[in-house]
């Protein structure tokens, strides 16, 4: 673990015994990944159990998924394994940490270290050193090409957009117009759905 990474985790994350266990888990995941080398057809023996899982998903959500996609949680770079035994190429370009590839060993290790930090809430009321160190890192990177001085860590891009809109309104005295690009996606909150160019997200909204 480098000095740059160490402050981002709890003291346990730099414990030698914990580090050995994390390395063992990552190694086990990598061994499992070796079976995912390319696209693979569904296993006929899993057809009924997969159908039951899809039905269960639709029941709890109120509607079924857009695509028959329920992953096992294991992947290998651009490859993902589904509950029906099939392996698919991820052509959705990934979201979030999946831009590093599915089951990326670095992300797996980071997630395990993050799990040692017991405070989930990182906001204005409570926070761990993790969010402070992460904010410092982001500010240092951003200052290379900007005048950014501060950072408040948020849990989603949508909430960042909401906060940015508040700052813009305060700065401009509440300017009545917002310019947005055609086909843009801003988020699914009430405000962001009004700005984004996706009519489906505005159905039933005032």
C-alpha atoms as an extended CHARMM CRD file, in Angstrom:
* protein
*
       206  EXT
         1         1  UNK       CA              0.0000000000        0.0000000000        0.0000000000  PROA      1               0.0000000000
         2         2  UNK       CA              1.3990000000        3.4090000000       -0.9690000000  PROA      2               0.0000000000
         3         3  UNK       CA              1.4980000000        6.4470000000        1.2920000000  PROA      3               0.0000000000
         4         4  UNK       CA             -1.0730000000        8.0920000000       -0.9830000000  PROA      4               0.0000000000
         5         5  UNK       CA             -3.5760000000        5.2890000000       -0.4220000000  PROA      5               0.0000000000
         6         6  UNK       CA             -3.0120000000        4.6340000000        3.2660000000  PROA      6               0.0000000000
         7         7  UNK       CA             -4.7670000000        7.7730000000        4.6170000000  PROA      7               0.0000000000
         8         8  UNK       CA             -7.9160000000        6.9000000000        2.6590000000  PROA      8               0.0000000000
         9         9  UNK       CA             -8.6900000000        3.8580000000        4.7950000000  PROA      9               0.0000000000
        10        10  UNK       CA             -9.1570000000        2.9040000000        8.4280000000  PROA      10              0.0000000000
        11        11  UNK       CA             -6.0730000000        1.9840000000       10.5140000000  PROA      11              0.0000000000
        12        12  UNK       CA             -7.0220000000       -1.6740000000       10.0960000000  PROA      12              0.0000000000
        13        13  UNK       CA             -6.5200000000       -1.3560000000        6.3590000000  PROA      13              0.0000000000
        14        14  UNK       CA             -2.7710000000       -0.9960000000        6.8410000000  PROA      14              0.0000000000
        15        15  UNK       CA             -2.5860000000       -3.8750000000        9.3220000000  PROA      15              0.0000000000
        16        16  UNK       CA             -0.2800000000       -6.5860000000        7.9400000000  PROA      16              0.0000000000
        17        17  UNK       CA             -2.6200000000       -9.4440000000        8.8810000000  PROA      17              0.0000000000
        18        18  UNK       CA             -5.6090000000       -7.7350000000        7.2780000000  PROA      18              0.0000000000
        19        19  UNK       CA             -3.5360000000       -6.9980000000        4.1770000000  PROA      19              0.0000000000
        20        20  UNK       CA             -2.6680000000      -10.6860000000        3.8290000000  PROA      20              0.0000000000
        21        21  UNK       CA             -6.3520000000      -11.6420000000        3.9940000000  PROA      21              0.0000000000
        22        22  UNK       CA             -7.2690000000       -9.0090000000        1.4130000000  PROA      22              0.0000000000
        23        23  UNK       CA             -4.5670000000      -10.2940000000       -0.9050000000  PROA      23              0.0000000000
        24        24  UNK       CA             -5.8650000000      -13.8470000000       -0.4400000000  PROA      24              0.0000000000
        25        25  UNK       CA             -9.4290000000      -12.8070000000       -1.3080000000  PROA      25              0.0000000000
        26        26  UNK       CA             -8.2830000000      -10.9140000000       -4.3980000000  PROA      26              0.0000000000
        27        27  UNK       CA             -6.2150000000      -13.9290000000       -5.4960000000  PROA      27              0.0000000000
        28        28  UNK       CA             -9.2580000000      -16.2010000000       -5.0870000000  PROA      28              0.0000000000
        29        29  UNK       CA            -11.3820000000      -13.8740000000       -7.2050000000  PROA      29              0.0000000000
        30        30  UNK       CA             -8.6990000000      -13.8280000000       -9.8800000000  PROA      30              0.0000000000
        31        31  UNK       CA             -8.6840000000      -17.6230000000       -9.9820000000  PROA      31              0.0000000000
        32        32  UNK       CA            -12.4480000000      -17.6090000000      -10.4830000000  PROA      32              0.0000000000
        33        33  UNK       CA            -12.0470000000      -15.0330000000      -13.2560000000  PROA      33              0.0000000000
        34        34  UNK       CA             -9.9060000000      -17.4260000000      -15.2710000000  PROA      34              0.0000000000
        35        35  UNK       CA            -13.0680000000      -19.2800000000      -16.3090000000  PROA      35              0.0000000000
        36        36  UNK       CA            -14.4000000000      -16.1280000000      -17.9990000000  PROA      36              0.0000000000
        37        37  UNK       CA            -12.4430000000      -15.9390000000      -21.2370000000  PROA      37              0.0000000000
        38        38  UNK       CA            -15.1730000000      -15.0780000000      -23.7370000000  PROA      38              0.0000000000
        39        39  UNK       CA            -18.8870000000      -15.1380000000      -24.4660000000  PROA      39              0.0000000000
        40        40  UNK       CA            -20.6680000000      -18.2640000000      -23.2520000000  PROA      40              0.0000000000
        41        41  UNK       CA            -24.1880000000      -19.5510000000      -23.8490000000  PROA      41              0.0000000000
        42        42  UNK       CA            -26.6400000000      -20.0390000000      -21.0180000000  PROA      42              0.0000000000
        43        43  UNK       CA            -26.6460000000      -23.3380000000      -19.1410000000  PROA      43              0.0000000000
        44        44  UNK       CA            -29.9300000000      -25.1920000000      -19.8860000000  PROA      44              0.0000000000
        45        45  UNK       CA            -29.8310000000      -26.6550000000      -16.3720000000  PROA      45              0.0000000000
        46        46  UNK       CA            -30.1770000000      -23.1220000000      -14.9530000000  PROA      46              0.0000000000
        47        47  UNK       CA            -33.1420000000      -22.0960000000      -17.1220000000  PROA      47              0.0000000000
        48        48  UNK       CA            -35.8090000000      -22.6310000000      -14.4490000000  PROA      48              0.0000000000
        49        49  UNK       CA            -33.8300000000      -21.0740000000      -11.6000000000  PROA      49              0.0000000000
        50        50  UNK       CA            -33.0290000000      -18.0410000000      -13.7550000000  PROA      50              0.0000000000
        51        51  UNK       CA            -36.6920000000      -17.6250000000      -14.7060000000  PROA      51              0.0000000000
        52        52  UNK       CA            -37.5920000000      -17.7840000000      -11.0160000000  PROA      52              0.0000000000
        53        53  UNK       CA            -34.9670000000      -15.1450000000      -10.2200000000  PROA      53              0.0000000000
        54        54  UNK       CA            -36.3470000000      -12.8510000000      -12.9310000000  PROA      54              0.0000000000
        55        55  UNK       CA            -39.8670000000      -13.3240000000      -11.5930000000  PROA      55              0.0000000000
        56        56  UNK       CA            -38.6640000000      -12.5630000000       -8.0740000000  PROA      56              0.0000000000
        57        57  UNK       CA            -36.9750000000       -9.3830000000       -9.3350000000  PROA      57              0.0000000000
        58        58  UNK       CA            -40.1480000000       -8.2080000000      -11.0770000000  PROA      58              0.0000000000
        59        59  UNK       CA            -42.2230000000       -8.9150000000       -7.9700000000  PROA      59              0.0000000000
        60        60  UNK       CA            -40.1130000000       -6.8210000000       -5.6260000000  PROA      60              0.0000000000
        61        61  UNK       CA            -39.5280000000       -3.9570000000       -8.0950000000  PROA      61              0.0000000000
        62        62  UNK       CA            -43.0430000000       -3.8020000000       -9.4630000000  PROA      62              0.0000000000
        63        63  UNK       CA            -41.8020000000       -4.4140000000      -13.0100000000  PROA      63              0.0000000000
        64        64  UNK       CA            -39.2250000000       -6.5920000000      -14.6830000000  PROA      64              0.0000000000
        65        65  UNK       CA            -35.7550000000       -5.4550000000      -15.7510000000  PROA      65              0.0000000000
        66        66  UNK       CA            -35.3580000000       -3.8200000000      -19.1500000000  PROA      66              0.0000000000
        67        67  UNK       CA            -33.1450000000       -6.7290000000      -20.1820000000  PROA      67              0.0000000000
        68        68  UNK       CA            -32.9390000000      -10.3170000000      -18.8680000000  PROA      68              0.0000000000
        69        69  UNK       CA            -29.7720000000       -9.4760000000      -16.9770000000  PROA      69              0.0000000000
        70        70  UNK       CA            -29.0380000000      -10.6980000000      -13.4600000000  PROA      70              0.0000000000
        71        71  UNK       CA            -25.3580000000      -11.0620000000      -12.7250000000  PROA      71              0.0000000000
        72        72  UNK       CA            -23.6580000000      -13.4500000000      -10.3410000000  PROA      72              0.0000000000
        73        73  UNK       CA            -21.3450000000      -10.6620000000       -9.1900000000  PROA      73              0.0000000000
        74        74  UNK       CA            -18.3080000000      -12.0590000000      -10.9940000000  PROA      74              0.0000000000
        75        75  UNK       CA            -16.7130000000      -10.5600000000      -14.0650000000  PROA      75              0.0000000000
        76        76  UNK       CA            -13.4160000000      -10.3230000000      -15.8840000000  PROA      76              0.0000000000
        77        77  UNK       CA            -12.6370000000       -7.0030000000      -17.5130000000  PROA      77              0.0000000000
        78        78  UNK       CA            -15.3870000000       -6.4710000000      -20.1220000000  PROA      78              0.0000000000
        79        79  UNK       CA            -16.9460000000       -9.8890000000      -19.4250000000  PROA      79              0.0000000000
        80        80  UNK       CA            -19.7770000000      -10.5080000000      -16.9600000000  PROA      80              0.0000000000
        81        81  UNK       CA            -21.2900000000      -13.7660000000      -15.7220000000  PROA      81              0.0000000000
        82        82  UNK       CA            -25.0770000000      -14.0360000000      -15.4170000000  PROA      82              0.0000000000
        83        83  UNK       CA            -27.2200000000      -16.2330000000      -13.1940000000  PROA      83              0.0000000000
        84        84  UNK       CA            -28.2400000000      -18.3500000000      -16.1800000000  PROA      84              0.0000000000
        85        85  UNK       CA            -24.6070000000      -19.4250000000      -16.5530000000  PROA      85              0.0000000000
        86        86  UNK       CA            -23.9830000000      -17.3030000000      -19.6230000000  PROA      86              0.0000000000
        87        87  UNK       CA            -21.1070000000      -14.8680000000      -20.0580000000  PROA      87              0.0000000000
        88        88  UNK       CA            -21.7220000000      -11.6010000000      -21.8920000000  PROA      88              0.0000000000
        89        89  UNK       CA            -19.5330000000       -8.8200000000      -23.2290000000  PROA      89              0.0000000000
        90        90  UNK       CA            -20.4540000000       -5.6030000000      -21.4190000000  PROA      90              0.0000000000
        91        91  UNK       CA            -21.3410000000       -3.2680000000      -24.2800000000  PROA      91              0.0000000000
        92        92  UNK       CA            -22.9890000000       -0.6870000000      -22.0080000000  PROA      92              0.0000000000
        93        93  UNK       CA            -19.5870000000        0.9880000000      -21.5050000000  PROA      93              0.0000000000
        94        94  UNK       CA            -19.7540000000        0.3490000000      -17.7830000000  PROA      94              0.0000000000
        95        95  UNK       CA            -20.9440000000        2.6320000000      -15.0060000000  PROA      95              0.0000000000
        96        96  UNK       CA            -18.8690000000        3.8870000000      -12.1020000000  PROA      96              0.0000000000
        97        97  UNK       CA            -16.0270000000        1.5910000000      -11.0760000000  PROA      97              0.0000000000
        98        98  UNK       CA            -16.8430000000       -0.8020000000      -13.9260000000  PROA      98              0.0000000000
        99        99  UNK       CA            -14.8890000000        1.5530000000      -16.1730000000  PROA      99              0.0000000000
       100       100  UNK       CA            -11.8840000000       -0.2060000000      -14.6330000000  PROA      100             0.0000000000
       101       101  UNK       CA            -13.3000000000       -3.5740000000      -15.7050000000  PROA      101             0.0000000000
       102       102  UNK       CA            -15.5120000000       -6.0360000000      -13.8590000000  PROA      102             0.0000000000
       103       103  UNK       CA            -14.0020000000       -7.6230000000      -10.7340000000  PROA      103             0.0000000000
       104       104  UNK       CA            -10.9020000000       -5.4890000000      -11.1670000000  PROA      104             0.0000000000
       105       105  UNK       CA             -8.4050000000       -6.6220000000       -8.4890000000  PROA      105             0.0000000000
       106       106  UNK       CA             -7.5700000000       -3.0330000000       -7.5260000000  PROA      106             0.0000000000
       107       107  UNK       CA            -11.2210000000       -2.1570000000       -7.0460000000  PROA      107             0.0000000000
       108       108  UNK       CA            -11.8610000000       -5.3860000000       -5.1360000000  PROA      108             0.0000000000
       109       109  UNK       CA             -9.0080000000       -4.6290000000       -2.7390000000  PROA      109             0.0000000000
       110       110  UNK       CA            -10.1630000000       -1.0270000000       -2.3290000000  PROA      110             0.0000000000
       111       111  UNK       CA            -13.7300000000       -2.1610000000       -1.5620000000  PROA      111             0.0000000000
       112       112  UNK       CA            -12.4770000000       -4.5790000000        1.0780000000  PROA      112             0.0000000000
       113       113  UNK       CA            -10.4120000000       -1.8490000000        2.7230000000  PROA      113             0.0000000000
       114       114  UNK       CA            -13.3530000000        0.5440000000        2.5550000000  PROA      114             0.0000000000
       115       115  UNK       CA            -15.4940000000       -2.0250000000        4.3710000000  PROA      115             0.0000000000
       116       116  UNK       CA            -13.2180000000       -1.6320000000        7.3810000000  PROA      116             0.0000000000
       117       117  UNK       CA            -14.4150000000        1.9410000000        7.7970000000  PROA      117             0.0000000000
       118       118  UNK       CA            -17.6130000000        1.5350000000        9.8050000000  PROA      118             0.0000000000
       119       119  UNK       CA            -19.2280000000        4.9280000000        9.1950000000  PROA      119             0.0000000000
       120       120  UNK       CA            -21.3060000000        4.8850000000        6.0250000000  PROA      120             0.0000000000
       121       121  UNK       CA            -22.5680000000        8.4550000000        6.3480000000  PROA      121             0.0000000000
       122       122  UNK       CA            -20.0380000000       10.9510000000        4.9800000000  PROA      122             0.0000000000
       123       123  UNK       CA            -21.8740000000       14.2550000000        5.1750000000  PROA      123             0.0000000000
       124       124  UNK       CA            -22.2810000000       17.4950000000        7.0530000000  PROA      124             0.0000000000
       125       125  UNK       CA            -23.1670000000       15.7960000000       10.3540000000  PROA      125             0.0000000000
       126       126  UNK       CA            -20.6700000000       12.9430000000       10.5490000000  PROA      126             0.0000000000
       127       127  UNK       CA            -17.7250000000       11.7650000000        8.4980000000  PROA      127             0.0000000000
       128       128  UNK       CA            -14.5660000000        9.6990000000        8.7290000000  PROA      128             0.0000000000
       129       129  UNK       CA            -11.0520000000       10.6730000000        7.7080000000  PROA      129             0.0000000000
       130       130  UNK       CA            -11.6940000000        8.7940000000        4.4590000000  PROA      130             0.0000000000
       131       131  UNK       CA            -13.8280000000       11.5450000000        2.9440000000  PROA      131             0.0000000000
       132       132  UNK       CA            -11.4050000000       14.2670000000        4.0730000000  PROA      132             0.0000000000
       133       133  UNK       CA             -8.4010000000       12.5560000000        2.5000000000  PROA      133             0.0000000000
       134       134  UNK       CA            -10.3780000000       11.7830000000       -0.6650000000  PROA      134             0.0000000000
       135       135  UNK       CA            -11.5160000000       15.4150000000       -0.9440000000  PROA      135             0.0000000000
       136       136  UNK       CA             -7.9180000000       16.5940000000       -0.5310000000  PROA      136             0.0000000000
       137       137  UNK       CA             -6.8570000000       14.2540000000       -3.3240000000  PROA      137             0.0000000000
       138       138  UNK       CA             -9.5860000000       15.5310000000       -5.6740000000  PROA      138             0.0000000000
       139       139  UNK       CA             -8.7480000000       19.1760000000       -4.9410000000  PROA      139             0.0000000000
       140       140  UNK       CA             -5.0400000000       18.5590000000       -5.5560000000  PROA      140             0.0000000000
       141       141  UNK       CA             -5.8070000000       16.9480000000       -8.9270000000  PROA      141             0.0000000000
       142       142  UNK       CA             -8.3430000000       19.6120000000       -9.9370000000  PROA      142             0.0000000000
       143       143  UNK       CA             -6.0090000000       22.4860000000       -9.0310000000  PROA      143             0.0000000000
       144       144  UNK       CA             -3.6110000000       21.4010000000      -11.7450000000  PROA      144             0.0000000000
       145       145  UNK       CA             -5.8370000000       23.1000000000      -14.3160000000  PROA      145             0.0000000000
       146       146  UNK       CA             -8.3290000000       25.1270000000      -12.2980000000  PROA      146             0.0000000000
       147       147  UNK       CA             -8.7650000000       27.4540000000       -9.3330000000  PROA      147             0.0000000000
       148       148  UNK       CA            -10.7140000000       24.9040000000       -7.3120000000  PROA      148             0.0000000000
       149       149  UNK       CA            -10.0260000000       25.2490000000       -3.5960000000  PROA      149             0.0000000000
       150       150  UNK       CA            -12.7060000000       23.1500000000       -1.9250000000  PROA      150             0.0000000000
       151       151  UNK       CA            -14.4620000000       19.8030000000       -2.2540000000  PROA      151             0.0000000000
       152       152  UNK       CA            -17.4900000000       18.3420000000       -0.4940000000  PROA      152             0.0000000000
       153       153  UNK       CA            -17.8110000000       14.6360000000       -1.2510000000  PROA      153             0.0000000000
       154       154  UNK       CA            -21.2540000000       13.5860000000       -2.4850000000  PROA      154             0.0000000000
       155       155  UNK       CA            -22.6770000000       10.1180000000       -3.0640000000  PROA      155             0.0000000000
       156       156  UNK       CA            -23.9390000000       10.6070000000       -6.6200000000  PROA      156             0.0000000000
       157       157  UNK       CA            -23.4940000000       12.7530000000       -9.6860000000  PROA      157             0.0000000000
       158       158  UNK       CA            -27.1470000000       13.7720000000       -9.5050000000  PROA      158             0.0000000000
       159       159  UNK       CA            -26.6870000000       15.2780000000       -6.0470000000  PROA      159             0.0000000000
       160       160  UNK       CA            -23.5340000000       17.0330000000       -7.2520000000  PROA      160             0.0000000000
       161       161  UNK       CA            -25.5970000000       18.5900000000      -10.0510000000  PROA      161             0.0000000000
       162       162  UNK       CA            -28.2180000000       19.6950000000       -7.5210000000  PROA      162             0.0000000000
       163       163  UNK       CA            -25.5410000000       21.3380000000       -5.3610000000  PROA      163             0.0000000000
       164       164  UNK       CA            -23.9420000000       22.9670000000       -8.4120000000  PROA      164             0.0000000000
       165       165  UNK       CA            -27.3180000000       24.3940000000       -9.4290000000  PROA      165             0.0000000000
       166       166  UNK       CA            -27.7170000000       25.9500000000       -5.9710000000  PROA      166             0.0000000000
       167       167  UNK       CA            -24.2690000000       27.5390000000       -6.2540000000  PROA      167             0.0000000000
       168       168  UNK       CA            -25.1150000000       28.9130000000       -9.7110000000  PROA      168             0.0000000000
       169       169  UNK       CA            -28.3950000000       30.3690000000       -8.4720000000  PROA      169             0.0000000000
       170       170  UNK       CA            -26.6840000000       32.0030000000       -5.5010000000  PROA      170             0.0000000000
       171       171  UNK       CA            -23.9690000000       33.4170000000       -7.7580000000  PROA      171             0.0000000000
       172       172  UNK       CA            -26.3700000000       34.8040000000      -10.3830000000  PROA      172             0.0000000000
       173       173  UNK       CA            -29.1640000000       35.9180000000       -8.0870000000  PROA      173             0.0000000000
       174       174  UNK       CA            -31.4840000000       33.1790000000       -9.2630000000  PROA      174             0.0000000000
       175       175  UNK       CA            -31.1790000000       33.4400000000      -13.0530000000  PROA      175             0.0000000000
       176       176  UNK       CA            -34.3540000000       31.9120000000      -14.5650000000  PROA      176             0.0000000000
       177       177  UNK       CA            -32.7900000000       29.8820000000      -17.3780000000  PROA      177             0.0000000000
       178       178  UNK       CA            -30.4810000000       26.8850000000      -17.6080000000  PROA      178             0.0000000000
       179       179  UNK       CA            -28.8160000000       25.8520000000      -20.8590000000  PROA      179             0.0000000000
       180       180  UNK       CA            -28.5480000000       22.1200000000      -21.4990000000  PROA      180             0.0000000000
       181       181  UNK       CA            -27.3720000000       20.0530000000      -24.4430000000  PROA      181             0.0000000000
       182       182  UNK       CA            -29.7310000000       18.0180000000      -26.5990000000  PROA      182             0.0000000000
       183       183  UNK       CA            -29.8890000000       14.3500000000      -25.5390000000  PROA      183             0.0000000000
       184       184  UNK       CA            -28.1460000000       15.1430000000      -22.2440000000  PROA      184             0.0000000000
       185       185  UNK       CA            -28.7550000000       13.1560000000      -19.0610000000  PROA      185             0.0000000000
       186       186  UNK       CA            -28.5730000000       15.0710000000      -15.7820000000  PROA      186             0.0000000000
       187       187  UNK       CA            -30.0080000000       12.6510000000      -13.2350000000  PROA      187             0.0000000000
       188       188  UNK       CA            -33.3320000000       11.3630000000      -11.9540000000  PROA      188             0.0000000000
       189       189  UNK       CA            -34.1800000000       13.8590000000       -9.2170000000  PROA      189             0.0000000000
       190       190  UNK       CA            -37.1600000000       16.1960000000       -9.7580000000  PROA      190             0.0000000000
       191       191  UNK       CA            -34.9590000000       19.1140000000      -10.7740000000  PROA      191             0.0000000000
       192       192  UNK       CA            -32.5000000000       17.1650000000      -12.9020000000  PROA      192             0.0000000000
       193       193  UNK       CA            -35.2740000000       15.3320000000      -14.7590000000  PROA      193             0.0000000000
       194       194  UNK       CA            -36.6430000000       18.7420000000      -15.8130000000  PROA      194             0.0000000000
       195       195  UNK       CA            -33.2620000000       19.7710000000      -17.2450000000  PROA      195             0.0000000000
       196       196  UNK       CA            -32.2380000000       16.4960000000      -18.8620000000  PROA      196             0.0000000000
       197       197  UNK       CA            -33.4340000000       15.6990000000      -22.3680000000  PROA      197             0.0000000000
       198       198  UNK       CA            -35.1750000000       12.4250000000      -21.5240000000  PROA      198             0.0000000000
       199       199  UNK       CA            -38.9500000000       12.7270000000      -21.7170000000  PROA      199             0.0000000000
       200       200  UNK       CA            -39.5420000000        9.3350000000      -20.1010000000  PROA      200             0.0000000000
       201       201  UNK       CA            -38.0900000000       10.5960000000      -16.8160000000  PROA      201             0.0000000000
       202       202  UNK       CA            -40.6810000000       13.4050000000      -16.7320000000  PROA      202             0.0000000000
       203       203  UNK       CA            -43.7940000000       11.2820000000      -17.1180000000  PROA      203             0.0000000000
       204       204  UNK       CA            -46.2870000000       12.1280000000      -14.3960000000  PROA      204             0.0000000000
       205       205  UNK       CA            -44.1590000000       14.9790000000      -13.0330000000  PROA      205             0.0000000000
       206       206  UNK       CA            -45.4010000000       18.5690000000      -12.8290000000  PROA      206             0.0000000000
